[in-house]
mmCIF file of C-alpha atoms in Angstrom:
data_model
loop_
_atom_site.group_PDB
_atom_site.id
_atom_site.type_symbol
_atom_site.label_atom_id
_atom_site.label_comp_id
_atom_site.label_asym_id
_atom_site.label_seq_id
_atom_site.Cartn_x
_atom_site.Cartn_y
_atom_site.Cartn_z
ATOM 1 C CA MET O 1203 37.893 -0.361 30.615
ATOM 2 C CA LYS O 1204 35.564 2.552 31.052
ATOM 3 C CA LYS O 1205 35.664 3.223 27.272
ATOM 4 C CA LEU O 1206 34.801 -0.354 26.553
ATOM 5 C CA TRP O 1207 31.788 -0.333 28.795
ATOM 6 C CA ILE O 1208 30.629 2.908 27.028
ATOM 7 C CA VAL O 1209 30.965 1.157 23.700
ATOM 8 C CA LEU O 1210 29.105 -1.961 24.845
ATOM 9 C CA ALA O 1211 26.354 0.225 26.212
ATOM 10 C CA SER O 1212 26.046 1.957 22.958
ATOM 11 C CA LEU O 1213 25.811 -1.319 21.135
ATOM 12 C CA ILE O 1214 23.126 -2.527 23.466
ATOM 13 C CA VAL O 1215 21.060 0.563 22.836
ATOM 14 C CA ALA O 1216 21.484 0.271 19.189
ATOM 15 C CA ILE O 1217 20.561 -3.419 19.142
ATOM 16 C CA THR O 1218 17.456 -3.096 21.457
ATOM 17 C CA ALA O 1219 16.134 0.224 19.903
ATOM 18 C CA PRO O 1220 13.931 -1.516 17.272
ATOM 19 C CA PHE O 1221 12.386 -3.679 19.949
ATOM 20 C CA VAL O 1222 11.697 -0.732 22.181
ATOM 21 C CA SER O 1223 9.937 0.986 19.211
ATOM 22 C CA ALA O 1224 7.899 -2.187 18.564
ATOM 23 C CA ALA O 1225 6.863 -2.374 22.118
ATOM 24 C CA ASN O 1226 5.213 0.992 21.648
ATOM 25 C CA PHE O 1227 2.701 -0.433 19.115
ATOM 26 C CA THR O 1228 -0.545 -1.060 20.954
ATOM 27 C CA GLU O 1229 -3.836 -2.627 19.833
ATOM 28 C CA GLY O 1230 -6.690 -0.217 19.472
ATOM 29 C CA LYS O 1231 -4.325 2.752 18.938
ATOM 30 C CA ASP O 1232 -1.711 1.715 16.269
ATOM 31 C CA TYR O 1233 -3.579 -1.179 14.812
ATOM 32 C CA SER O 1234 -6.827 -2.979 15.130
ATOM 33 C CA ALA O 1235 -7.375 -6.750 14.966
ATOM 34 C CA LEU O 1236 -9.998 -7.948 12.460
ATOM 35 C CA THR O 1237 -12.465 -10.773 12.941
ATOM 36 C CA LEU O 1238 -11.943 -12.142 9.457
ATOM 37 C CA PRO O 1239 -10.163 -15.473 8.612
ATOM 38 C CA GLN O 1240 -6.350 -14.955 8.549
ATOM 39 C CA SER O 1241 -5.064 -15.153 4.926
ATOM 40 C CA GLU O 1242 -3.308 -18.464 4.067
ATOM 41 C CA GLN O 1243 -0.376 -16.558 2.587
ATOM 42 C CA LYS O 1244 1.542 -13.938 4.520
ATOM 43 C CA GLU O 1245 0.692 -10.522 2.695
ATOM 44 C CA VAL O 1246 0.413 -6.838 3.008
ATOM 45 C CA ILE O 1247 -2.569 -5.230 1.131
ATOM 46 C CA GLN O 1248 -2.733 -1.485 0.343
ATOM 47 C CA PHE O 1249 -5.935 0.032 -0.875
ATOM 48 C CA PHE O 1250 -5.646 3.056 -2.896
ATOM 49 C CA SER O 1251 -7.197 5.208 -5.516
ATOM 50 C CA PHE O 1252 -5.527 7.108 -8.328
ATOM 51 C CA TYR O 1253 -7.692 10.132 -7.534
ATOM 52 C CA CYS O 1254 -6.700 10.182 -3.875
ATOM 53 C CA PRO O 1255 -4.148 12.935 -3.155
ATOM 54 C CA HIS O 1256 -2.711 11.278 -0.037
ATOM 55 C CA CYS O 1257 -2.246 8.031 -2.101
ATOM 56 C CA TYR O 1258 -0.381 10.150 -4.673
ATOM 57 C CA ASP O 1259 1.927 11.535 -2.016
ATOM 58 C CA TYR O 1260 2.446 8.031 -0.352
ATOM 59 C CA GLU O 1261 3.408 6.646 -3.794
ATOM 60 C CA LEU O 1262 5.272 9.140 -5.635
ATOM 61 C CA LYS O 1263 6.628 11.582 -2.902
ATOM 62 C CA TYR O 1264 7.246 9.435 0.186
ATOM 63 C CA GLN O 1265 7.513 6.049 -1.509
ATOM 64 C CA ILE O 1266 5.934 4.276 1.480
ATOM 65 C CA PRO O 1267 4.563 1.291 -0.503
ATOM 66 C CA GLU O 1268 8.014 0.710 -2.082
ATOM 67 C CA LYS O 1269 9.768 0.819 1.148
ATOM 68 C CA ILE O 1270 7.347 -1.452 2.843
ATOM 69 C CA LYS O 1271 7.782 -3.807 0.062
ATOM 70 C CA GLN O 1272 11.554 -3.705 0.286
ATOM 71 C CA SER O 1273 11.427 -4.467 3.842
ATOM 72 C CA LEU O 1274 9.293 -7.644 3.635
ATOM 73 C CA PRO O 1275 10.641 -10.945 4.503
ATOM 74 C CA THR O 1276 10.909 -13.701 1.833
ATOM 75 C CA GLY O 1277 7.656 -15.229 1.092
ATOM 76 C CA VAL O 1278 5.538 -12.181 2.027
ATOM 77 C CA THR O 1279 3.628 -10.539 -0.736
ATOM 78 C CA PHE O 1280 2.666 -6.924 -1.298
ATOM 79 C CA LYS O 1281 -0.564 -6.144 -3.125
ATOM 80 C CA GLN O 1282 -2.072 -2.851 -4.161
ATOM 81 C CA TYR O 1283 -5.917 -2.903 -4.789
ATOM 82 C CA HIS O 1284 -7.721 -0.019 -6.371
ATOM 83 C CA VAL O 1285 -11.076 1.184 -4.947
ATOM 84 C CA ASN O 1286 -14.194 2.325 -6.831
ATOM 85 C CA PHE O 1287 -15.439 5.086 -4.443
ATOM 86 C CA LEU O 1288 -13.424 8.001 -5.691
ATOM 87 C CA GLY O 1289 -13.583 9.760 -8.996
ATOM 88 C CA ALA O 1290 -15.662 9.454 -12.166
ATOM 89 C CA GLN O 1291 -13.458 6.896 -13.880
ATOM 90 C CA SER O 1292 -12.732 4.776 -10.576
ATOM 91 C CA ALA O 1293 -14.466 1.710 -11.884
ATOM 92 C CA ASN O 1294 -12.520 1.842 -15.197
ATOM 93 C CA LEU O 1295 -9.383 2.493 -13.258
ATOM 94 C CA THR O 1296 -10.014 -0.556 -11.115
ATOM 95 C CA ARG O 1297 -10.369 -2.608 -14.252
ATOM 96 C CA ALA O 1298 -7.258 -1.043 -15.865
ATOM 97 C CA TRP O 1299 -5.315 -1.732 -12.696
ATOM 98 C CA ALA O 1300 -6.493 -5.341 -12.772
ATOM 99 C CA LEU O 1301 -5.077 -5.510 -16.314
ATOM 100 C CA ALA O 1302 -1.873 -4.110 -15.147
ATOM 101 C CA MET O 1303 -1.628 -6.777 -12.362
ATOM 102 C CA ALA O 1304 -2.591 -9.549 -14.797
ATOM 103 C CA ILE O 1305 0.210 -8.770 -17.237
ATOM 104 C CA GLY O 1306 2.722 -7.740 -14.595
ATOM 105 C CA GLU O 1307 3.173 -4.106 -15.810
ATOM 106 C CA GLU O 1308 2.041 -2.130 -12.764
ATOM 107 C CA ASP O 1309 5.435 -0.238 -12.556
ATOM 108 C CA LYS O 1310 4.842 1.142 -16.141
ATOM 109 C CA VAL O 1311 1.456 2.649 -15.656
ATOM 110 C CA ARG O 1312 1.170 3.440 -11.881
ATOM 111 C CA ALA O 1313 2.795 6.940 -11.977
ATOM 112 C CA PRO O 1314 1.209 7.980 -15.325
ATOM 113 C CA LEU O 1315 -2.286 7.037 -14.135
ATOM 114 C CA PHE O 1316 -1.700 9.019 -10.943
ATOM 115 C CA GLU O 1317 -0.593 11.997 -12.820
ATOM 116 C CA ALA O 1318 -3.451 11.878 -15.285
ATOM 117 C CA ALA O 1319 -6.118 11.408 -12.497
ATOM 118 C CA ARG O 1320 -4.467 14.291 -10.687
ATOM 119 C CA LYS O 1321 -4.968 16.473 -13.737
ATOM 120 C CA ASN O 1322 -8.492 15.236 -14.227
ATOM 121 C CA SER O 1323 -7.711 14.178 -17.798
ATOM 122 C CA LEU O 1324 -9.333 10.880 -17.636
ATOM 123 C CA HIS O 1325 -12.824 10.798 -19.240
ATOM 124 C CA SER O 1326 -13.143 7.304 -20.558
ATOM 125 C CA MET O 1327 -11.543 3.890 -20.837
ATOM 126 C CA GLU O 1328 -10.128 5.097 -24.124
ATOM 127 C CA ASP O 1329 -8.080 7.776 -22.182
ATOM 128 C CA ILE O 1330 -6.763 5.118 -19.863
ATOM 129 C CA ARG O 1331 -6.018 2.838 -22.826
ATOM 130 C CA GLN O 1332 -3.900 5.609 -24.490
ATOM 131 C CA ILE O 1333 -1.843 5.894 -21.267
ATOM 132 C CA PHE O 1334 -1.043 2.155 -21.397
ATOM 133 C CA ILE O 1335 -0.035 2.544 -25.038
ATOM 134 C CA GLU O 1336 2.149 5.529 -24.353
ATOM 135 C CA ASN O 1337 3.864 3.661 -21.557
ATOM 136 C CA GLY O 1338 4.897 0.550 -23.637
ATOM 137 C CA ILE O 1339 1.875 -1.671 -23.584
ATOM 138 C CA ASP O 1340 0.570 -2.670 -26.924
ATOM 139 C CA GLY O 1341 -3.052 -1.621 -27.905
ATOM 140 C CA LYS O 1342 -3.771 -5.068 -29.023
ATOM 141 C CA THR O 1343 -2.666 -6.432 -25.691
ATOM 142 C CA PHE O 1344 -4.835 -3.945 -23.800
ATOM 143 C CA ASP O 1345 -7.853 -4.686 -26.077
ATOM 144 C CA GLY O 1346 -7.514 -8.464 -25.850
ATOM 145 C CA ALA O 1347 -7.210 -8.542 -22.011
ATOM 146 C CA ILE O 1348 -9.235 -5.685 -20.587
ATOM 147 C CA ASN O 1349 -12.344 -7.859 -20.472
ATOM 148 C CA SER O 1350 -10.663 -11.190 -20.203
ATOM 149 C CA PHE O 1351 -11.486 -13.883 -17.644
ATOM 150 C CA ALA O 1352 -8.256 -13.149 -15.654
ATOM 151 C CA VAL O 1353 -8.896 -9.382 -15.510
ATOM 152 C CA ASN O 1354 -12.644 -9.924 -14.619
ATOM 153 C CA ALA O 1355 -11.476 -12.117 -11.713
ATOM 154 C CA LEU O 1356 -9.017 -9.492 -10.503
ATOM 155 C CA VAL O 1357 -11.643 -6.802 -10.644
ATOM 156 C CA VAL O 1358 -13.886 -8.879 -8.411
ATOM 157 C CA LYS O 1359 -11.053 -9.781 -6.120
ATOM 158 C CA GLN O 1360 -10.325 -6.023 -5.553
ATOM 159 C CA GLU O 1361 -13.898 -5.296 -4.965
ATOM 160 C CA LYS O 1362 -14.666 -8.184 -2.727
ATOM 161 C CA THR O 1363 -11.611 -7.744 -0.564
ATOM 162 C CA ALA O 1364 -12.378 -3.972 -0.074
ATOM 163 C CA GLU O 1365 -15.928 -4.961 0.898
ATOM 164 C CA SER O 1366 -14.881 -7.623 3.420
ATOM 165 C CA PHE O 1367 -12.514 -5.269 5.020
ATOM 166 C CA LYS O 1368 -14.997 -2.480 4.952
ATOM 167 C CA VAL O 1369 -12.579 -0.011 3.437
ATOM 168 C CA ARG O 1370 -14.034 3.494 3.657
ATOM 169 C CA GLY O 1371 -10.855 5.596 3.045
ATOM 170 C CA VAL O 1372 -7.436 5.384 1.363
ATOM 171 C CA PRO O 1373 -4.595 4.903 1.673
ATOM 172 C CA ASP O 1374 -5.422 1.895 3.854
ATOM 173 C CA PHE O 1375 -3.151 -0.994 4.888
ATOM 174 C CA TYR O 1376 -4.028 -4.544 6.013
ATOM 175 C CA ILE O 1377 -1.690 -7.212 7.226
ATOM 176 C CA ASN O 1378 -2.275 -10.971 6.730
ATOM 177 C CA GLY O 1379 -6.085 -10.216 6.476
ATOM 178 C CA LYS O 1380 -5.760 -9.948 10.338
ATOM 179 C CA TYR O 1381 -4.616 -6.413 11.243
ATOM 180 C CA HIS O 1382 -5.500 -2.964 10.054
ATOM 181 C CA ILE O 1383 -3.011 -0.139 10.540
ATOM 182 C CA GLU O 1384 -4.602 2.795 12.193
ATOM 183 C CA THR O 1385 -3.535 6.333 11.259
ATOM 184 C CA GLY O 1386 -6.088 8.472 13.131
ATOM 185 C CA ASN O 1387 -5.545 11.423 15.418
ATOM 186 C CA ASN O 1388 -5.223 9.183 18.463
ATOM 187 C CA SER O 1389 -2.557 6.784 16.747
ATOM 188 C CA GLY O 1390 1.166 6.964 17.221
ATOM 189 C CA PHE O 1391 1.363 8.600 13.790
ATOM 190 C CA SER O 1392 -0.160 11.678 15.313
ATOM 191 C CA ASN O 1393 3.048 12.400 17.354
ATOM 192 C CA ILE O 1394 5.494 12.022 14.420
ATOM 193 C CA LYS O 1395 7.762 14.959 14.045
ATOM 194 C CA THR O 1396 9.602 14.293 10.690
ATOM 195 C CA LEU O 1397 8.722 12.732 7.343
ATOM 196 C CA ASP O 1398 11.460 10.081 7.754
ATOM 197 C CA GLU O 1399 9.954 9.010 11.145
ATOM 198 C CA PHE O 1400 6.416 8.853 9.454
ATOM 199 C CA VAL O 1401 7.659 6.641 6.699
ATOM 200 C CA GLN O 1402 9.799 4.422 9.130
ATOM 201 C CA ARG O 1403 6.785 3.921 11.360
ATOM 202 C CA TYR O 1404 4.866 2.397 8.537
ATOM 203 C CA VAL O 1405 7.694 0.000 7.927
ATOM 204 C CA ASP O 1406 8.171 -0.972 11.588
ATOM 205 C CA LEU O 1407 4.552 -1.414 12.292
ATOM 206 C CA THR O 1408 4.175 -3.646 9.217
ATOM 207 C CA GLN O 1409 7.136 -5.691 10.445
ATOM 208 C CA PHE O 1410 5.708 -5.921 13.853
ATOM 209 C CA LEU O 1411 2.269 -7.122 12.693
ATOM 210 C CA LEU O 1412 3.675 -9.714 10.339
ATOM 211 C CA LYS O 1413 5.291 -11.328 13.344
ATOM 212 C CA LYS O 1414 2.274 -11.447 15.429
#
């Protein structure tokens, strides 16, 4: 009987642990509430720049965006929007990223563009075009779509959304257009001891805010 109670107690701890973690998320510390209208569709938006070293680490080393995306409930979308305020080719990269979104080929060019920006090897749209071609996107497709109505609309969407959220640094995460994840020195992220805990906190906090 004693062993049974020990097992049950362990199960209760295991079941309630996520809720205890969620209870530690507090407004003003771990997240801030926005005064903007809530988005009609449940969504997570990450703002990033191919020139941002932290964005590089989040994407290619820690895989935080992918792990957040994998954790999302059915019906919740994950979007990545590029910002224009970092790097000489940032505006061209925002347009190129709009093209990648428009044709559904983000996974083909994301890592190569990060690597090229990190090496400072992007000097024109032609350099960006070559990366698309090297990663399986036909040059004619690139040329025909880079200034298309759909791509122009996605460029404006990225820029206007960043402006409305007053994005000043990246990586930056927003939930349902209603909440902003805080990662400053006073947030819960400042007490994290391991990389796994750091990544998991992003996932848990995102889940918590989606349910609010």
